[in-house]
Amino acid sequence: MTSANGGSILVTGAAGDIGAIGRHLTAMLLAKGHNVRALVRREDARAEALRMLGAEVVQGDLTDLVSVHRAVEGCARIYFGMSVSAAYLEATVNLAAVARHHGVEAFVNMSQMTVTQMSITETTDSPQHKLHWLAEQSLAWSGLPVVTVRPTVFLESFFLRLAAAGVRDNDELALPLGNSRTSPISAVDVARAVCVILVDPASHIGHVYNLTGFESADLDHYARVFSEVLGRTIGYRNVPLSAWTDSMRELGVPAHLVNHLVAMAELHVQGRYDRMTDDLFKLTGKTPTSMSDFVKLHAAEFTRSEAAAA
């Protein structure tokens, strides 16, 4: 399979913001000349931006079968990625059932590396992790031509969404990760790997790829990297998990997401994210984005504006 047999490639979650694999993947596939159908939850500026890139944009909800049929029909290959949600398993099964009905030739499933350490007798305390594990089981039973991608924690999610304000305003990485080591990976790198698979999926069908970042290190090390790049001292502060959890609840973060993040923090402390593989290099021929390069790229978001500092 070197072409999508005349059909488009469906990219779900194409309008995501921070850590948006789908958005980066859409741009990469279009740049390679592929027809891309981008599924979005709502019509907004992000959807219009995808149209400007050249994607066919379809608005819909993966928990609605009518929407899913509209999205899948005419597509030969599918990338399935979805943000943390209590409806994740329902969305997976809906998409798998419709994909099987339409006879797709490749189904790339974005999972999570923790699933690698789960089994029929052991999951984790994260409700989202269990849904990922169940989703992988259902896809295995479906008979679909599945490729599973399991990244570790995302650089964008932890260091832009959860830690940027602390770095910018207080010169500290404030996270409840103890002395743990972690190997965060850039969503752009993950999108690049998925792009390689979707462009020519035949040799990847049935494979599982575990994707890690440039290195596995503790937060003190990453704080030193921030310091070197930003030119000011950034420290790591191990925040009490209970206080961190309370702050998220006060901000109105949904309980399902809070429970997931709490479990991820606890698993970090247990050493479950101290993982390294070379799967990304095998797929793309490129080394993962380093923390140093990531901080350079997003330096403005980690730096107080002159007006705020005055």
Coordinates of C-alpha atoms in Angstrom, one line a residue:
M1 CA 0.0 0.0 0.0
T2 CA 1.7 3.2 -1.2
S3 CA -1.5 5.2 -1.7
A4 CA -4.8 5.3 0.0
N5 CA -6.5 3.6 -2.9
G6 CA -8.0 6.8 -4.0
G7 CA -9.6 7.5 -0.7
S8 CA -8.9 10.2 1.9
I9 CA -7.1 9.7 5.2
L10 CA -9.3 10.5 8.2
V11 CA -7.7 12.4 11.1
T12 CA -9.8 12.6 14.2
G13 CA -9.1 15.3 16.9
A14 CA -7.7 17.5 14.1
A15 CA -8.5 20.8 15.8
G16 CA -6.8 20.1 19.1
D17 CA -4.7 22.8 20.7
I18 CA -1.8 22.0 23.2
G19 CA -0.2 18.7 22.3
A20 CA -2.4 18.4 19.2
I21 CA -1.2 15.4 17.3
G22 CA -4.1 15.5 14.9
R23 CA -3.5 19.1 13.9
H24 CA 0.2 18.5 13.2
L25 CA -0.6 15.2 11.5
T26 CA -3.1 16.9 9.2
A27 CA -0.5 19.5 8.1
M28 CA 2.2 16.8 7.5
L29 CA -0.1 14.6 5.4
L30 CA -1.3 17.5 3.3
A31 CA 2.3 18.6 2.7
K32 CA 3.0 15.1 1.3
G33 CA 0.1 15.5 -1.1
H34 CA -2.5 13.3 0.6
N35 CA -6.2 14.0 0.7
V36 CA -7.1 14.5 4.4
R37 CA -10.5 14.6 6.0
A38 CA -10.3 16.3 9.3
L39 CA -12.9 15.5 11.9
V40 CA -13.6 18.4 14.4
R41 CA -16.0 18.7 17.3
R42 CA -17.1 22.2 16.4
E43 CA -16.9 24.8 13.6
D44 CA -14.5 27.5 14.8
A45 CA -11.3 29.3 13.8
R46 CA -9.3 26.1 14.2
A47 CA -11.6 24.3 11.8
E48 CA -11.3 27.1 9.3
A49 CA -7.5 27.0 9.6
L50 CA -7.5 23.4 8.6
R51 CA -9.6 24.3 5.5
M52 CA -7.0 26.9 4.7
L53 CA -4.3 24.2 4.8
G54 CA -6.4 22.2 2.3
A55 CA -8.2 19.6 4.5
E56 CA -11.8 18.6 4.0
V57 CA -13.3 19.4 7.3
V58 CA -16.2 17.4 8.8
Q59 CA -17.9 18.4 12.0
G60 CA -19.1 15.6 14.2
D61 CA -19.0 13.6 17.4
L62 CA -17.4 10.2 17.7
T63 CA -20.1 9.1 20.1
D64 CA -22.7 9.7 17.4
L65 CA -22.9 6.9 14.8
V66 CA -24.3 9.2 12.1
S67 CA -21.4 11.6 12.5
V68 CA -18.9 8.7 12.4
H69 CA -20.4 7.3 9.1
R70 CA -20.2 10.7 7.6
A71 CA -16.5 11.0 8.7
V72 CA -15.4 7.5 7.6
E73 CA -17.2 6.9 4.3
G74 CA -14.7 7.3 1.5
C75 CA -11.7 7.1 3.7
A76 CA -9.2 4.3 3.2
R77 CA -7.0 5.0 6.3
I78 CA -7.8 6.3 9.8
Y79 CA -5.9 8.0 12.6
F80 CA -7.8 7.7 15.8
G81 CA -6.8 10.0 18.6
M82 CA -9.0 11.5 21.3
S83 CA -8.5 13.7 24.4
V84 CA -9.0 12.4 27.9
S85 CA -12.7 11.6 28.2
A86 CA -15.1 9.3 30.0
A87 CA -16.6 8.6 26.6
Y88 CA -13.3 7.3 25.1
L89 CA -14.3 3.7 24.9
E90 CA -17.7 4.4 23.3
A91 CA -15.9 6.5 20.7
T92 CA -13.4 3.8 20.0
V93 CA -16.0 1.1 19.5
N94 CA -18.2 3.4 17.4
L95 CA -15.3 4.3 15.1
A96 CA -14.1 0.7 14.9
A97 CA -17.5 -0.7 14.0
V98 CA -18.0 1.9 11.2
A99 CA -14.4 1.4 10.0
R100 CA -15.0 -2.3 9.7
H101 CA -18.3 -1.7 7.9
H102 CA -16.5 0.5 5.3
G103 CA -13.5 -1.8 5.0
V104 CA -10.6 0.5 5.8
E105 CA -7.1 -0.6 5.0
A106 CA -5.3 0.8 8.1
F107 CA -6.4 2.0 11.5
V108 CA -3.8 3.8 13.6
N109 CA -4.8 3.9 17.2
M110 CA -3.2 6.5 19.6
S111 CA -2.9 4.8 23.0
Q112 CA -0.7 5.4 26.0
M113 CA 2.6 3.7 27.1
T114 CA 1.3 2.7 30.5
V115 CA -0.9 0.1 28.7
T116 CA 2.3 -1.8 28.0
Q117 CA 2.5 -2.6 31.7
M118 CA -1.2 -3.5 32.1
S119 CA -2.9 -6.9 31.8
I120 CA -6.2 -8.7 32.3
T121 CA -5.5 -8.7 36.1
E122 CA -3.9 -5.3 36.5
T123 CA -4.7 -1.9 35.1
T124 CA -4.0 1.4 37.0
D125 CA -6.0 3.8 39.2
S126 CA -6.5 6.0 36.2
P127 CA -10.0 5.6 34.6
Q128 CA -8.5 6.8 31.3
H129 CA -5.8 4.2 31.4
K130 CA -8.3 1.5 31.8
L131 CA -10.3 2.8 28.9
H132 CA -7.2 2.8 26.7
W133 CA -6.6 -0.8 27.7
L134 CA -10.1 -1.8 27.0
A135 CA -10.0 0.1 23.7
E136 CA -6.9 -1.9 22.6
Q137 CA -8.7 -5.1 23.5
S138 CA -11.8 -4.2 21.5
L139 CA -9.6 -3.2 18.5
A140 CA -7.8 -6.5 18.7
W141 CA -11.1 -8.4 18.6
S142 CA -12.4 -6.3 15.7
G143 CA -10.2 -7.9 13.1
L144 CA -9.3 -4.4 11.8
P145 CA -5.8 -3.7 10.3
V146 CA -4.7 -1.9 13.5
V147 CA -1.4 -0.2 14.3
T148 CA -1.0 0.9 17.9
V149 CA 1.1 3.9 19.0
R150 CA 1.9 4.3 22.7
P151 CA 3.7 7.5 23.6
T152 CA 4.8 8.4 27.1
V153 CA 3.8 11.7 28.6
F154 CA 3.7 14.7 26.3
L155 CA 6.1 17.6 26.6
E156 CA 3.3 20.0 25.6
S157 CA 0.8 18.6 28.2
F158 CA 3.1 18.7 31.2
F159 CA 5.4 21.6 30.5
L160 CA 3.1 24.0 28.6
R161 CA -0.4 23.2 30.0
L162 CA 0.6 22.3 33.6
A163 CA 4.0 23.9 34.3
A164 CA 4.4 27.0 32.1
A165 CA 2.7 29.4 34.5
G166 CA 5.0 28.4 37.4
V167 CA 8.1 28.8 35.2
R168 CA 6.9 32.1 33.9
D169 CA 5.7 33.7 37.1
N170 CA 7.7 32.0 39.9
D171 CA 10.8 30.6 38.2
E172 CA 9.9 27.1 39.2
L173 CA 8.8 23.8 37.7
A174 CA 6.0 23.0 40.2
L175 CA 4.8 19.4 39.7
P176 CA 4.0 16.5 42.1
L177 CA 6.4 14.1 40.6
G178 CA 8.8 13.5 43.5
N179 CA 12.3 12.3 42.5
S180 CA 10.9 10.3 39.6
R181 CA 12.5 10.1 36.1
T182 CA 10.4 10.7 33.1
S183 CA 10.9 10.6 29.3
P184 CA 8.4 13.2 27.8
I185 CA 8.0 13.3 24.1
S186 CA 6.8 16.0 21.8
A187 CA 3.4 15.7 20.1
V188 CA 5.1 16.9 16.9
D189 CA 7.4 13.9 17.0
V190 CA 4.5 11.5 17.6
A191 CA 2.6 13.1 14.7
R192 CA 5.7 12.6 12.5
A193 CA 5.8 8.9 13.4
V194 CA 2.1 8.4 12.7
C195 CA 2.5 10.2 9.4
V196 CA 5.2 7.7 8.4
I197 CA 2.8 4.8 9.2
L198 CA -0.2 6.3 7.4
V199 CA 1.7 7.1 4.2
D200 CA 2.7 3.4 3.8
P201 CA 1.0 1.3 6.4
A202 CA 1.4 -2.3 5.0
S203 CA 4.5 -3.2 7.0
H204 CA 3.2 -1.7 10.2
I205 CA -0.1 -3.5 10.5
G206 CA -0.4 -5.4 13.8
H207 CA 2.6 -3.7 15.3
V208 CA 2.8 -1.7 18.6
Y209 CA 5.2 1.2 18.8
N210 CA 6.3 2.6 22.2
L211 CA 7.5 6.2 21.8
T212 CA 9.7 7.9 24.4
G213 CA 11.5 11.3 24.4
F214 CA 15.1 12.3 24.0
E215 CA 16.1 11.2 27.5
S216 CA 14.7 9.9 30.8
A217 CA 15.7 12.2 33.7
D218 CA 14.4 13.7 36.9
L219 CA 12.7 17.1 37.3
D220 CA 15.9 18.7 38.8
H221 CA 17.7 17.9 35.6
Y222 CA 14.9 19.4 33.5
A223 CA 14.9 22.5 35.7
R224 CA 18.6 22.9 34.9
V225 CA 17.8 22.7 31.2
F226 CA 15.2 25.4 31.6
S227 CA 17.7 27.6 33.5
E228 CA 20.4 27.2 30.8
V229 CA 18.0 28.0 27.9
L230 CA 16.1 30.8 29.6
G231 CA 19.1 32.4 31.2
R232 CA 17.7 32.6 34.7
T233 CA 17.5 30.1 37.5
I234 CA 14.5 27.7 37.4
G235 CA 14.1 25.3 40.3
Y236 CA 12.0 22.2 40.7
R237 CA 9.4 22.2 43.5
N238 CA 7.8 18.9 44.3
V239 CA 4.2 20.0 45.0
P240 CA 2.1 18.0 47.5
L241 CA -0.2 15.9 45.4
S242 CA -3.3 16.8 47.5
A243 CA -2.7 20.6 47.0
W244 CA -2.1 20.1 43.3
T245 CA -5.3 18.1 43.0
D246 CA -7.3 20.7 45.0
S247 CA -6.0 23.5 42.7
M248 CA -7.2 21.6 39.6
R249 CA -10.6 21.1 41.1
E250 CA -10.9 24.8 42.0
L251 CA -10.1 25.6 38.4
G252 CA -13.1 23.4 37.3
V253 CA -11.0 20.6 35.7
P254 CA -13.4 17.7 35.1
A255 CA -13.2 14.9 37.7
H256 CA -12.3 12.2 35.0
L257 CA -9.3 14.3 33.9
V258 CA -8.2 15.1 37.5
N259 CA -8.3 11.4 38.5
H260 CA -6.2 10.6 35.4
L261 CA -3.6 13.2 36.2
V262 CA -3.4 12.2 39.8
A263 CA -2.8 8.6 38.8
M264 CA -0.1 9.7 36.3
A265 CA 1.7 11.6 39.0
E266 CA 1.5 8.6 41.3
L267 CA 2.8 6.3 38.6
H268 CA 5.7 8.7 37.9
V269 CA 6.7 8.4 41.6
Q270 CA 6.6 4.6 41.2
G271 CA 9.0 4.9 38.2
R272 CA 6.6 3.8 35.6
Y273 CA 7.5 6.6 33.2
D274 CA 11.3 5.9 33.4
R275 CA 11.3 4.3 30.0
M276 CA 13.4 4.6 26.9
T277 CA 12.9 3.0 23.4
D278 CA 14.3 3.7 19.9
D279 CA 10.9 3.2 18.2
L280 CA 10.7 6.8 17.1
F281 CA 14.1 6.7 15.4
K282 CA 13.3 3.4 13.7
L283 CA 10.1 4.9 12.3
T284 CA 11.3 8.4 11.4
G285 CA 15.1 8.3 11.3
K286 CA 15.1 11.3 13.6
T287 CA 16.0 11.6 17.3
P288 CA 13.3 12.9 19.6
T289 CA 13.0 16.6 20.4
S290 CA 15.2 17.4 23.4
M291 CA 14.0 19.4 26.4
S292 CA 16.5 22.1 25.4
D293 CA 15.1 22.5 21.9
F294 CA 11.5 22.4 23.3
V295 CA 12.2 25.2 25.7
K296 CA 13.9 27.2 23.0
L297 CA 10.9 26.8 20.8
H298 CA 8.5 27.9 23.5
A299 CA 10.7 30.4 25.3
A300 CA 8.1 33.2 25.1
E301 CA 5.5 31.1 26.9
F302 CA 8.0 30.5 29.8
T303 CA 9.0 34.2 30.0
R304 CA 7.1 37.1 31.7
S305 CA 6.3 39.9 29.4
E306 CA 7.9 43.3 30.1
A307 CA 4.6 44.8 30.9
A308 CA 3.9 42.0 33.5
A309 CA 7.3 42.3 35.0
A310 CA 7.1 46.1 35.4

